[in-house]
PDB file of C-alpha atoms in Angstrom:
ATOM      1  CA  LEU A 131      28.989 -31.083  45.415  1.00  0.00           C
ATOM      2  CA  ASP A 132      31.914 -33.892  46.565  1.00  0.00           C
ATOM      3  CA  ASN A 133      34.894 -33.003  45.599  1.00  0.00           C
ATOM      4  CA  PRO A 134      34.361 -29.540  43.683  1.00  0.00           C
ATOM      5  CA  HIS A 135      37.788 -29.041  42.628  1.00  0.00           C
ATOM      6  CA  SER A 136      36.520 -31.768  39.999  1.00  0.00           C
ATOM      7  CA  LEU A 137      35.197 -28.898  37.747  1.00  0.00           C
ATOM      8  CA  ARG A 138      36.794 -27.383  34.976  1.00  0.00           C
ATOM      9  CA  PRO A 139      36.624 -24.220  32.430  1.00  0.00           C
ATOM     10  CA  GLY A 140      33.902 -25.151  30.334  1.00  0.00           C
ATOM     11  CA  ASN A 141      32.516 -27.811  31.760  1.00  0.00           C
ATOM     12  CA  SER A 142      28.862 -27.697  31.815  1.00  0.00           C
ATOM     13  CA  LEU A 143      26.303 -27.333  34.571  1.00  0.00           C
ATOM     14  CA  ARG A 144      22.255 -27.987  34.834  1.00  0.00           C
ATOM     15  CA  VAL A 145      20.567 -26.867  37.046  1.00  0.00           C
ATOM     16  CA  PRO A 146      16.769 -27.829  37.299  1.00  0.00           C
ATOM     17  CA  ILE A 147      14.150 -25.293  36.864  1.00  0.00           C
ATOM     18  CA  SER A 148      12.045 -26.650  40.067  1.00  0.00           C
ATOM     19  CA  TRP A 149      15.605 -25.168  42.169  1.00  0.00           C
ATOM     20  CA  LEU A 150      15.062 -22.113  40.271  1.00  0.00           C
ATOM     21  CA  LYS A 151      13.576 -18.527  42.508  1.00  0.00           C
ATOM     22  CA  GLU A 152      12.173 -17.101  39.383  1.00  0.00           C
ATOM     23  CA  LYS A 153      11.145 -19.407  36.642  1.00  0.00           C
ATOM     24  CA  PRO A 154      12.164 -18.514  32.785  1.00  0.00           C
ATOM     25  CA  ILE A 155       9.185 -17.086  30.711  1.00  0.00           C
ATOM     26  CA  PRO A 156       9.418 -18.755  27.526  1.00  0.00           C
ATOM     27  CA  ALA A 157       8.777 -16.371  23.979  1.00  0.00           C
ATOM     28  CA  THR A 158       5.088 -16.873  22.450  1.00  0.00           C
ATOM     29  CA  VAL A 159       3.605 -15.801  20.111  1.00  0.00           C
ATOM     30  CA  ASP A 160       0.205 -14.592  18.770  1.00  0.00           C
ATOM     31  CA  ALA A 161      -1.461 -12.212  16.130  1.00  0.00           C
ATOM     32  CA  VAL A 162      -1.195 -15.485  13.787  1.00  0.00           C
ATOM     33  CA  THR A 163      -2.111 -15.055  10.692  1.00  0.00           C
ATOM     34  CA  GLY A 164      -2.418 -17.556   6.991  1.00  0.00           C
ATOM     35  CA  GLU A 165       0.731 -20.184   7.084  1.00  0.00           C
ATOM     36  CA  VAL A 166       3.572 -19.268   9.645  1.00  0.00           C
ATOM     37  CA  MET A 167       5.866 -21.619   9.975  1.00  0.00           C
ATOM     38  CA  LEU A 168       8.173 -23.002  13.415  1.00  0.00           C
ATOM     39  CA  TYR A 169      12.025 -25.254  12.382  1.00  0.00           C
ATOM     40  CA  PRO A 170      12.521 -26.540  15.558  1.00  0.00           C
ATOM     41  CA  ALA A 171      16.550 -25.771  16.452  1.00  0.00           C
ATOM     42  CA  ARG A 172      16.323 -28.657  18.360  1.00  0.00           C
ATOM     43  CA  GLY A 173      14.885 -30.940  14.665  1.00  0.00           C
ATOM     44  CA  GLY A 174      11.990 -32.438  14.367  1.00  0.00           C
ATOM     45  CA  GLU A 175       9.704 -31.776  11.549  1.00  0.00           C
ATOM     46  CA  PRO A 176       9.359 -28.085  11.186  1.00  0.00           C
ATOM     47  CA  ARG A 177       4.754 -26.925  12.264  1.00  0.00           C
ATOM     48  CA  GLN A 178       2.545 -24.275  11.347  1.00  0.00           C
ATOM     49  CA  LEU A 179       2.148 -22.321  14.495  1.00  0.00           C
ATOM     50  CA  GLN A 180      -0.332 -21.650  16.714  1.00  0.00           C
ATOM     51  CA  ASN A 181      -1.667 -18.307  19.055  1.00  0.00           C
ATOM     52  CA  GLY A 182      -0.021 -19.059  22.035  1.00  0.00           C
ATOM     53  CA  ASP A 183       2.715 -21.292  20.848  1.00  0.00           C
ATOM     54  CA  ALA A 184       6.618 -21.530  22.488  1.00  0.00           C
ATOM     55  CA  VAL A 185       9.783 -20.018  20.859  1.00  0.00           C
ATOM     56  CA  ALA A 186      12.995 -21.504  21.684  1.00  0.00           C
ATOM     57  CA  PHE A 187      16.288 -20.434  21.193  1.00  0.00           C
ATOM     58  CA  GLY A 188      17.599 -20.889  18.162  1.00  0.00           C
ATOM     59  CA  ASP A 189      14.191 -21.300  16.209  1.00  0.00           C
ATOM     60  CA  ALA A 190      13.329 -20.219  13.015  1.00  0.00           C
ATOM     61  CA  LEU A 191      10.460 -18.465  12.151  1.00  0.00           C
ATOM     62  CA  GLU A 192       8.652 -18.024   8.325  1.00  0.00           C
ATOM     63  CA  THR A 193       5.867 -16.089   7.213  1.00  0.00           C
ATOM     64  CA  ALA A 194       4.644 -16.788   3.949  1.00  0.00           C
ATOM     65  CA  ALA A 195       3.483 -14.021   1.240  1.00  0.00           C
ATOM     66  CA  LYS A 196       0.071 -13.231   3.048  1.00  0.00           C
ATOM     67  CA  SER A 197       1.265 -13.922   6.335  1.00  0.00           C
ATOM     68  CA  SER A 198       2.551 -12.440   9.776  1.00  0.00           C
ATOM     69  CA  ALA A 199       2.892 -13.396  13.579  1.00  0.00           C
ATOM     70  CA  ARG A 200       4.072 -11.365  16.626  1.00  0.00           C
ATOM     71  CA  LEU A 201       6.450 -12.570  18.938  1.00  0.00           C
ATOM     72  CA  ARG A 202       6.442 -11.409  22.781  1.00  0.00           C
ATOM     73  CA  PHE A 203       9.370 -12.161  24.985  1.00  0.00           C
ATOM     74  CA  ALA A 204       8.753 -11.411  28.770  1.00  0.00           C
ATOM     75  CA  ASP A 205       9.853  -7.692  29.235  1.00  0.00           C
ATOM     76  CA  GLN A 206       6.475  -6.756  26.694  1.00  0.00           C
ATOM     77  CA  SER A 207       9.154  -6.421  23.678  1.00  0.00           C
ATOM     78  CA  GLU A 208       7.248  -7.244  20.745  1.00  0.00           C
ATOM     79  CA  VAL A 209       8.518  -8.228  17.239  1.00  0.00           C
ATOM     80  CA  TYR A 210       5.968  -8.523  14.739  1.00  0.00           C
ATOM     81  CA  ILE A 211       6.689 -10.542  11.544  1.00  0.00           C
ATOM     82  CA  LYS A 212       5.432  -9.053   8.720  1.00  0.00           C
ATOM     83  CA  PRO A 213       4.595 -10.987   5.674  1.00  0.00           C
ATOM     84  CA  ALA A 214       7.471 -13.060   3.270  1.00  0.00           C
ATOM     85  CA  SER A 215       9.903 -13.165   6.297  1.00  0.00           C
ATOM     86  CA  LEU A 216      12.686 -15.339   7.781  1.00  0.00           C
ATOM     87  CA  LEU A 217      13.375 -14.573  11.105  1.00  0.00           C
ATOM     88  CA  VAL A 218      15.808 -17.056  13.451  1.00  0.00           C
ATOM     89  CA  VAL A 219      15.672 -16.486  17.089  1.00  0.00           C
ATOM     90  CA  THR A 220      19.123 -16.971  18.465  1.00  0.00           C
ATOM     91  CA  ARG A 221      18.351 -15.892  22.057  1.00  0.00           C
ATOM     92  CA  TYR A 222      16.481 -13.859  24.256  1.00  0.00           C
ATOM     93  CA  ARG A 223      15.848 -12.829  27.909  1.00  0.00           C
ATOM     94  CA  ARG A 224      13.806 -14.857  29.892  1.00  0.00           C
ATOM     95  CA  PHE A 225      13.764 -13.447  33.369  1.00  0.00           C
ATOM     96  CA  LEU A 226      11.924 -10.130  33.886  1.00  0.00           C
ATOM     97  CA  ASP A 227      14.622  -8.903  36.838  1.00  0.00           C
ATOM     98  CA  GLN A 228      17.781  -9.452  35.027  1.00  0.00           C
ATOM     99  CA  GLN A 229      18.335  -6.584  33.055  1.00  0.00           C
ATOM    100  CA  ASN A 230      22.497  -7.771  31.449  1.00  0.00           C
ATOM    101  CA  GLU A 231      20.191 -11.258  30.091  1.00  0.00           C
ATOM    102  CA  ARG A 232      20.339 -10.210  26.278  1.00  0.00           C
ATOM    103  CA  THR A 233      17.899 -10.761  22.870  1.00  0.00           C
ATOM    104  CA  GLU A 234      19.076 -11.492  19.580  1.00  0.00           C
ATOM    105  CA  LEU A 235      17.773 -12.601  16.864  1.00  0.00           C
ATOM    106  CA  ARG A 236      18.657 -12.738  12.980  1.00  0.00           C
ATOM    107  CA  LEU A 237      16.524 -11.186  10.085  1.00  0.00           C
ATOM    108  CA  GLN A 238      16.957 -13.282   6.895  1.00  0.00           C
ATOM    109  CA  ARG A 239      14.908 -11.632   4.946  1.00  0.00           C
ATOM    110  CA  GLY A 240      11.677  -9.388   4.558  1.00  0.00           C
ATOM    111  CA  ASN A 241      10.949  -7.065   7.706  1.00  0.00           C
ATOM    112  CA  ILE A 242      10.244  -6.849  11.119  1.00  0.00           C
ATOM    113  CA  ARG A 243       8.894  -4.083  13.433  1.00  0.00           C
ATOM    114  CA  ASN A 244       9.899  -3.797  16.768  1.00  0.00           C
ATOM    115  CA  SER A 245       8.893  -2.900  20.274  1.00  0.00           C
ATOM    116  CA  VAL A 246      11.282  -2.511  22.756  1.00  0.00           C
ATOM    117  CA  THR A 247      10.776  -1.894  25.950  1.00  0.00           C
ATOM    118  CA  PRO A 248      13.663   0.649  27.523  1.00  0.00           C
ATOM    119  CA  ARG A 249      16.346  -1.326  29.909  1.00  0.00           C
ATOM    120  CA  GLN A 250      18.238   0.045  33.151  1.00  0.00           C
ATOM    121  CA  SER A 251      21.917  -0.900  31.464  1.00  0.00           C
ATOM    122  CA  ASP A 252      24.110   1.571  29.414  1.00  0.00           C
ATOM    123  CA  GLU A 253      24.950  -1.406  27.043  1.00  0.00           C
ATOM    124  CA  ALA A 254      22.295  -2.218  24.036  1.00  0.00           C
ATOM    125  CA  SER A 255      20.828  -5.570  25.063  1.00  0.00           C
ATOM    126  CA  PHE A 256      18.569  -5.623  21.983  1.00  0.00           C
ATOM    127  CA  GLU A 257      19.777  -7.146  18.557  1.00  0.00           C
ATOM    128  CA  VAL A 258      18.647  -7.584  15.227  1.00  0.00           C
ATOM    129  CA  TYR A 259      21.601  -8.886  12.821  1.00  0.00           C
ATOM    130  CA  THR A 260      20.742  -9.483   9.308  1.00  0.00           C
ATOM    131  CA  PRO A 261      23.119 -10.403   5.686  1.00  0.00           C
ATOM    132  CA  GLY A 262      24.785  -7.209   5.951  1.00  0.00           C
ATOM    133  CA  ALA A 263      24.677  -5.165   9.083  1.00  0.00           C
ATOM    134  CA  VAL A 264      23.405  -4.863  13.291  1.00  0.00           C
ATOM    135  CA  ALA A 265      20.975  -3.166  14.827  1.00  0.00           C
ATOM    136  CA  ALA A 266      21.373  -2.595  18.636  1.00  0.00           C
ATOM    137  CA  VAL A 267      19.146  -0.703  21.254  1.00  0.00           C
ATOM    138  CA  ARG A 268      18.335  -0.552  24.718  1.00  0.00           C
ATOM    139  CA  GLY A 269      14.505   0.511  24.096  1.00  0.00           C
ATOM    140  CA  THR A 270      12.895   2.190  20.795  1.00  0.00           C
ATOM    141  CA  GLU A 271       9.984   1.513  17.904  1.00  0.00           C
ATOM    142  CA  TYR A 272      11.671   0.969  14.858  1.00  0.00           C
ATOM    143  CA  TYR A 273      11.675  -1.285  11.556  1.00  0.00           C
ATOM    144  CA  LEU A 274      14.858  -3.140   9.987  1.00  0.00           C
ATOM    145  CA  GLY A 275      14.188  -4.428   6.204  1.00  0.00           C
ATOM    146  CA  VAL A 276      16.046  -7.111   4.214  1.00  0.00           C
ATOM    147  CA  ASP A 277      15.492  -7.404   0.263  1.00  0.00           C
ATOM    148  CA  GLY A 278      16.643 -10.158  -2.107  1.00  0.00           C
ATOM    149  CA  ALA A 279      19.713  -7.929  -3.240  1.00  0.00           C
ATOM    150  CA  GLU A 280      20.678  -8.198   0.436  1.00  0.00           C
ATOM    151  CA  THR A 281      19.642  -4.561   1.619  1.00  0.00           C
ATOM    152  CA  THR A 282      19.393  -3.976   4.704  1.00  0.00           C
ATOM    153  CA  ARG A 283      16.806  -0.538   5.811  1.00  0.00           C
ATOM    154  CA  ASN A 284      16.101   0.735   9.054  1.00  0.00           C
ATOM    155  CA  GLU A 285      13.787   3.232   9.763  1.00  0.00           C
ATOM    156  CA  VAL A 286      13.588   4.439  13.732  1.00  0.00           C
ATOM    157  CA  ILE A 287       9.773   5.913  14.314  1.00  0.00           C
ATOM    158  CA  ASP A 288      11.258   7.203  18.120  1.00  0.00           C
ATOM    159  CA  GLY A 289      14.523   5.994  19.760  1.00  0.00           C
ATOM    160  CA  ARG A 290      17.539   5.192  18.533  1.00  0.00           C
ATOM    161  CA  VAL A 291      18.758   2.917  17.212  1.00  0.00           C
ATOM    162  CA  ASP A 292      22.993   2.380  16.133  1.00  0.00           C
ATOM    163  CA  VAL A 293      22.864   0.412  13.668  1.00  0.00           C
ATOM    164  CA  GLY A 294      26.753  -1.066  12.355  1.00  0.00           C
ATOM    165  CA  ALA A 295      28.333  -2.674   9.173  1.00  0.00           C
ATOM    166  CA  ARG A 296      31.771  -2.931   7.469  1.00  0.00           C
ATOM    167  CA  GLY A 297      33.514  -0.560  10.431  1.00  0.00           C
ATOM    168  CA  THR A 298      31.208   2.359  10.161  1.00  0.00           C
ATOM    169  CA  ASP A 299      28.172   2.832  12.946  1.00  0.00           C
ATOM    170  CA  ARG A 300      25.136   5.161  12.564  1.00  0.00           C
ATOM    171  CA  GLN A 301      23.621   6.213  15.182  1.00  0.00           C
ATOM    172  CA  ILE A 302      19.537   7.087  13.538  1.00  0.00           C
ATOM    173  CA  GLU A 303      17.323   8.552  16.013  1.00  0.00           C
ATOM    174  CA  GLY A 304      13.567   9.459  15.578  1.00  0.00           C
ATOM    175  CA  GLY A 305      12.548  10.132  12.511  1.00  0.00           C
ATOM    176  CA  TYR A 306      15.611   9.411  10.407  1.00  0.00           C
ATOM    177  CA  ALA A 307      16.515   6.059   8.538  1.00  0.00           C
ATOM    178  CA  THR A 308      19.427   4.461   6.683  1.00  0.00           C
ATOM    179  CA  LEU A 309      20.230   1.505   4.626  1.00  0.00           C
ATOM    180  CA  ALA A 310      23.182  -0.481   4.570  1.00  0.00           C
ATOM    181  CA  ARG A 311      24.220  -2.778   0.758  1.00  0.00           C
ATOM    182  CA  LEU A 312      25.879  -5.667   1.196  1.00  0.00           C
ATOM    183  CA  ASP A 313      29.147  -5.074   1.670  1.00  0.00           C
ATOM    184  CA  GLU A 314      28.748  -1.216   2.119  1.00  0.00           C
ATOM    185  CA  ALA A 315      28.482   1.341   4.958  1.00  0.00           C
ATOM    186  CA  PRO A 316      25.128   2.072   6.503  1.00  0.00           C
ATOM    187  CA  ILE A 317      24.682   5.790   4.333  1.00  0.00           C
ATOM    188  CA  GLU A 318      24.206   9.034   6.230  1.00  0.00           C
ATOM    189  CA  PRO A 319      21.047   9.331   8.548  1.00  0.00           C
ATOM    190  CA  VAL A 320      17.601  10.966   6.255  1.00  0.00           C
ATOM    191  CA  GLU A 321      14.720  11.759   7.306  1.00  0.00           C
ATOM    192  CA  LEU A 322      11.886  10.470   6.966  1.00  0.00           C
ATOM    193  CA  LEU A 323       8.694  11.380   4.498  1.00  0.00           C
ATOM    194  CA  PRO A 324       5.938  12.687   6.648  1.00  0.00           C
ATOM    195  CA  ALA A 325       2.956  10.759   7.769  1.00  0.00           C
ATOM    196  CA  PRO A 326       0.204  10.859   4.919  1.00  0.00           C
ATOM    197  CA  ALA A 327      -2.576  12.872   6.406  1.00  0.00           C
ATOM    198  CA  MET A 328      -5.556  10.212   5.907  1.00  0.00           C
ATOM    199  CA  GLU A 329      -9.207  10.499   5.579  1.00  0.00           C
ATOM    200  CA  VAL A 330     -11.094   7.331   6.696  1.00  0.00           C
ATOM    201  CA  SER A 331     -14.705   6.679   5.930  1.00  0.00           C
ATOM    202  CA  ALA A 332     -16.510   3.508   6.337  1.00  0.00           C
ATOM    203  CA  SER A 333     -20.109   2.574   6.002  1.00  0.00           C
ATOM    204  CA  HIS A 334     -21.814  -1.102   5.799  1.00  0.00           C
ATOM    205  CA  THR A 335     -20.712  -1.395   2.179  1.00  0.00           C
ATOM    206  CA  ASP A 336     -16.820  -0.739   1.985  1.00  0.00           C
ATOM    207  CA  VAL A 337     -14.246   1.133   3.188  1.00  0.00           C
ATOM    208  CA  VAL A 338     -12.158   4.879   1.697  1.00  0.00           C
ATOM    209  CA  ALA A 339      -9.172   5.919   2.048  1.00  0.00           C
ATOM    210  CA  VAL A 340      -7.574   9.259   0.554  1.00  0.00           C
ATOM    211  CA  TRP A 341      -4.922  11.178   1.328  1.00  0.00           C
ATOM    212  CA  PRO A 342      -2.299  13.499  -0.357  1.00  0.00           C
ATOM    213  CA  THR A 343       0.152  12.109  -2.774  1.00  0.00           C
ATOM    214  CA  GLN A 344       3.905  13.293  -1.464  1.00  0.00           C
ATOM    215  CA  SER A 345       6.108  15.402  -4.136  1.00  0.00           C
ATOM    216  CA  LYS A 346       8.918  13.072  -3.150  1.00  0.00           C
ATOM    217  CA  ALA A 347       7.311   9.489  -2.312  1.00  0.00           C
ATOM    218  CA  SER A 348       7.152   7.203  -4.879  1.00  0.00           C
ATOM    219  CA  ALA A 349       4.376   3.953  -3.699  1.00  0.00           C
ATOM    220  CA  TYR A 350       2.886   3.777  -0.133  1.00  0.00           C
ATOM    221  CA  LEU A 351       2.816   1.152   2.255  1.00  0.00           C
ATOM    222  CA  LEU A 352      -0.729   0.518   3.477  1.00  0.00           C
ATOM    223  CA  GLU A 353      -1.395  -2.046   6.074  1.00  0.00           C
ATOM    224  CA  LEU A 354      -5.249  -3.635   7.754  1.00  0.00           C
ATOM    225  CA  TYR A 355      -4.956  -4.904  11.109  1.00  0.00           C
ATOM    226  CA  SER A 356      -7.430  -6.437  12.773  1.00  0.00           C
ATOM    227  CA  GLN A 357      -8.399  -4.975  16.677  1.00  0.00           C
ATOM    228  CA  PRO A 358      -8.143  -5.998  18.924  1.00  0.00           C
ATOM    229  CA  ALA A 359      -6.444  -8.632  18.112  1.00  0.00           C
ATOM    230  CA  GLY A 360      -3.796  -7.160  16.100  1.00  0.00           C
ATOM    231  CA  ARG A 361      -3.903  -9.448  13.354  1.00  0.00           C
ATOM    232  CA  LEU A 362      -2.830  -8.066  10.101  1.00  0.00           C
ATOM    233  CA  LEU A 363      -5.379  -8.800   7.077  1.00  0.00           C
ATOM    234  CA  THR A 364      -3.615  -7.370   4.086  1.00  0.00           C
ATOM    235  CA  GLN A 365      -0.661  -5.228   2.363  1.00  0.00           C
ATOM    236  CA  ALA A 366      -0.746  -3.503  -0.134  1.00  0.00           C
ATOM    237  CA  HIS A 367       1.910  -1.245  -2.635  1.00  0.00           C
ATOM    238  CA  LEU A 368      -0.150   1.424  -3.823  1.00  0.00           C
ATOM    239  CA  SER A 369       0.947   4.504  -6.061  1.00  0.00           C
ATOM    240  CA  THR A 370      -1.607   6.642  -5.010  1.00  0.00           C
ATOM    241  CA  GLY A 371      -3.578   8.065  -2.459  1.00  0.00           C
ATOM    242  CA  HIS A 372      -6.625   6.240  -2.257  1.00  0.00           C
ATOM    243  CA  TRP A 373      -7.898   2.530  -1.171  1.00  0.00           C
ATOM    244  CA  GLN A 374     -11.033   1.012  -1.229  1.00  0.00           C
ATOM    245  CA  LYS A 375     -12.304  -2.562   0.378  1.00  0.00           C
ATOM    246  CA  ASP A 376     -15.622  -4.770   0.957  1.00  0.00           C
ATOM    247  CA  LEU A 377     -14.905  -5.059   4.877  1.00  0.00           C
ATOM    248  CA  PRO A 378     -16.775  -7.427   7.199  1.00  0.00           C
ATOM    249  CA  THR A 379     -18.281  -5.713  10.124  1.00  0.00           C
ATOM    250  CA  GLY A 380     -15.616  -5.164  12.989  1.00  0.00           C
ATOM    251  CA  ASP A 381     -12.832  -2.884  14.446  1.00  0.00           C
ATOM    252  CA  TYR A 382     -10.032  -2.027  12.497  1.00  0.00           C
ATOM    253  CA  ARG A 383      -6.700  -0.104  12.318  1.00  0.00           C
ATOM    254  CA  LEU A 384      -5.187   0.897   9.603  1.00  0.00           C
ATOM    255  CA  LEU A 385      -1.092   2.069   8.689  1.00  0.00           C
ATOM    256  CA  VAL A 386      -0.258   3.820   5.742  1.00  0.00           C
ATOM    257  CA  ARG A 387       3.571   5.194   5.663  1.00  0.00           C
ATOM    258  CA  ALA A 388       5.377   7.144   2.006  1.00  0.00           C
ATOM    259  CA  ILE A 389       7.650   5.661   0.765  1.00  0.00           C
ATOM    260  CA  ASP A 390      11.021   6.921  -0.562  1.00  0.00           C
ATOM    261  CA  GLU A 391      13.399   6.621  -3.510  1.00  0.00           C
ATOM    262  CA  ASN A 392      15.516   4.566  -1.728  1.00  0.00           C
ATOM    263  CA  GLY A 393      12.724   2.525  -0.754  1.00  0.00           C
ATOM    264  CA  LEU A 394      12.694   4.007   2.907  1.00  0.00           C
ATOM    265  CA  ARG A 395       9.523   3.666   4.593  1.00  0.00           C
ATOM    266  CA  GLY A 396       8.358   7.034   6.416  1.00  0.00           C
ATOM    267  CA  GLN A 397       6.703   8.389   9.264  1.00  0.00           C
ATOM    268  CA  GLU A 398       3.833   5.883  10.587  1.00  0.00           C
ATOM    269  CA  SER A 399      -0.270   7.329   9.728  1.00  0.00           C
ATOM    270  CA  TRP A 400      -2.516   5.365  11.553  1.00  0.00           C
ATOM    271  CA  HIS A 401      -6.506   5.399  11.647  1.00  0.00           C
ATOM    272  CA  ALA A 402      -8.876   3.302  13.458  1.00  0.00           C
ATOM    273  CA  PHE A 403     -12.461   2.699  11.972  1.00  0.00           C
ATOM    274  CA  SER A 404     -15.175   0.420  12.669  1.00  0.00           C
ATOM    275  CA  VAL A 405     -17.625  -1.562  10.257  1.00  0.00           C
ATOM    276  CA  THR A 406     -20.954  -1.711  11.295  1.00  0.00           C
ATOM    277  CA  PRO A 407     -23.858  -4.611  10.032  1.00  0.00           C
ATOM    278  CA  ALA A 408     -26.060  -2.648   7.423  1.00  0.00           C
ATOM    279  CA  PRO A 409     -29.489  -1.164   9.039  1.00  0.00           C
ATOM    280  CA  PRO A 410     -32.391  -3.352   8.813  1.00  0.00           C
ATOM    281  CA  PRO A 411     -34.596  -2.412   5.549  1.00  0.00           C
ATOM    282  CA  PRO A 412     -37.841  -0.059   7.048  1.00  0.00           C
ATOM    283  CA  GLU A 413     -41.023  -1.948   7.410  1.00  0.00           C
ATOM    284  CA  PRO A 414     -43.327  -1.698   4.368  1.00  0.00           C
ATOM    285  CA  GLU A 415     -46.103   1.434   4.924  1.00  0.00           C
ATOM    286  CA  PRO A 416     -49.488  -0.275   5.324  1.00  0.00           C
ATOM    287  CA  GLU A 417     -52.328   0.745   2.261  1.00  0.00           C
ATOM    288  CA  LYS A 418     -54.323   2.831   2.857  1.00  0.00           C
ATOM    289  CA  GLU A 419     -58.222   2.479   2.140  1.00  0.00           C
ATOM    290  CA  SER A 420     -59.423   4.693   0.005  1.00  0.00           C
ATOM    291  CA  HIS A 421     -62.767   6.103   0.823  1.00  0.00           C
ATOM    292  CA  TRP A 422     -63.270   7.410  -2.759  1.00  0.00           C
ATOM    293  CA  ASP A 423     -63.067   3.794  -4.156  1.00  0.00           C
ATOM    294  CA  LEU A 424     -65.602   2.529  -1.568  1.00  0.00           C
ATOM    295  CA  TRP A 425     -68.508   5.522  -2.506  1.00  0.00           C
ATOM    296  CA  ALA A 426     -67.047   4.837  -6.100  1.00  0.00           C
ATOM    297  CA  PHE A 427     -68.468   0.653  -5.424  1.00  0.00           C
ATOM    298  CA  VAL A 428     -71.846   2.201  -2.852  1.00  0.00           C
ATOM    299  CA  GLY A 429     -72.866   4.120  -6.399  1.00  0.00           C
ATOM    300  CA  ALA A 430     -72.344   1.849  -9.265  1.00  0.00           C
ATOM    301  CA  ALA A 431     -74.220  -0.453  -6.326  1.00  0.00           C
ATOM    302  CA  ALA A 432     -77.680   1.774  -6.957  1.00  0.00           C
ATOM    303  CA  LEU A 433     -77.415   2.082  -9.922  1.00  0.00           C
ATOM    304  CA  LEU A 434     -77.146  -1.501 -11.023  1.00  0.00           C
ATOM    305  CA  LEU A 435     -80.077  -2.091  -8.417  1.00  0.00           C
ATOM    306  CA  ALA A 436     -81.728   0.661 -10.628  1.00  0.00           C
ATOM    307  CA  LEU A 437     -81.793  -1.180 -13.542  1.00  0.00           C
TER     308      LEU A 437
END
């Protein structure tokens, strides 16, 4: 700069990306199923997302009732956006070597599953804000959901999540959950219901999954994913331990979780299976020549000649 003293606190400097030693890595979406809309932070018309599309700071992602998508970041952290959800990407980590760069999301409604790559810093650098709480982690796998009453539910599969609301912080370890109703503090951690002991049988005609019901479960959440893409194909809430469906040929993963009286979903029960093509029909057997019929014909012919 010709006159560095001309700079004042609060001034903005625009540095060309070409000057950077490491290029920023944008957040991208994949495993898109159905109608997933992007509302650009910089204005412009909303558009439907396709696999591989980039997501910028401030963009909002909305999934329809039977739609879903997966959001991937530079550090390999993933956010799976479930059906009927609205998520705003406030900011995200763009460089692999910047441990202090934070990722901040805002879940307005719906459900997400986060798989956060562990960070070296002691400060939590992956935060999700909801209308009633904030969930902060350094590295873990967990679910976060906001229903119509703006109740935030957090279920931790592995690691630890710090959930704060109304001046109260709860440390939720793997295998536990909490919920925070609007304008209320989070409840004490409760243990997740165990993973259902699911058995799956697949054939070319249909797929059947069964599991013993649990006395403390009010319902069960079932999700079917295609493999290897990991697209969410269907989601269902069941009152019994039985599910059956006709599926085309392919590879799949099935997830079942028990739901308790507070609407908290339990441990994950995964099962991978394949649907193979129907076997070809058997070839028709060749007709066997009947010696009895041949001799009968010869005898009849001899009788006619004798007459």
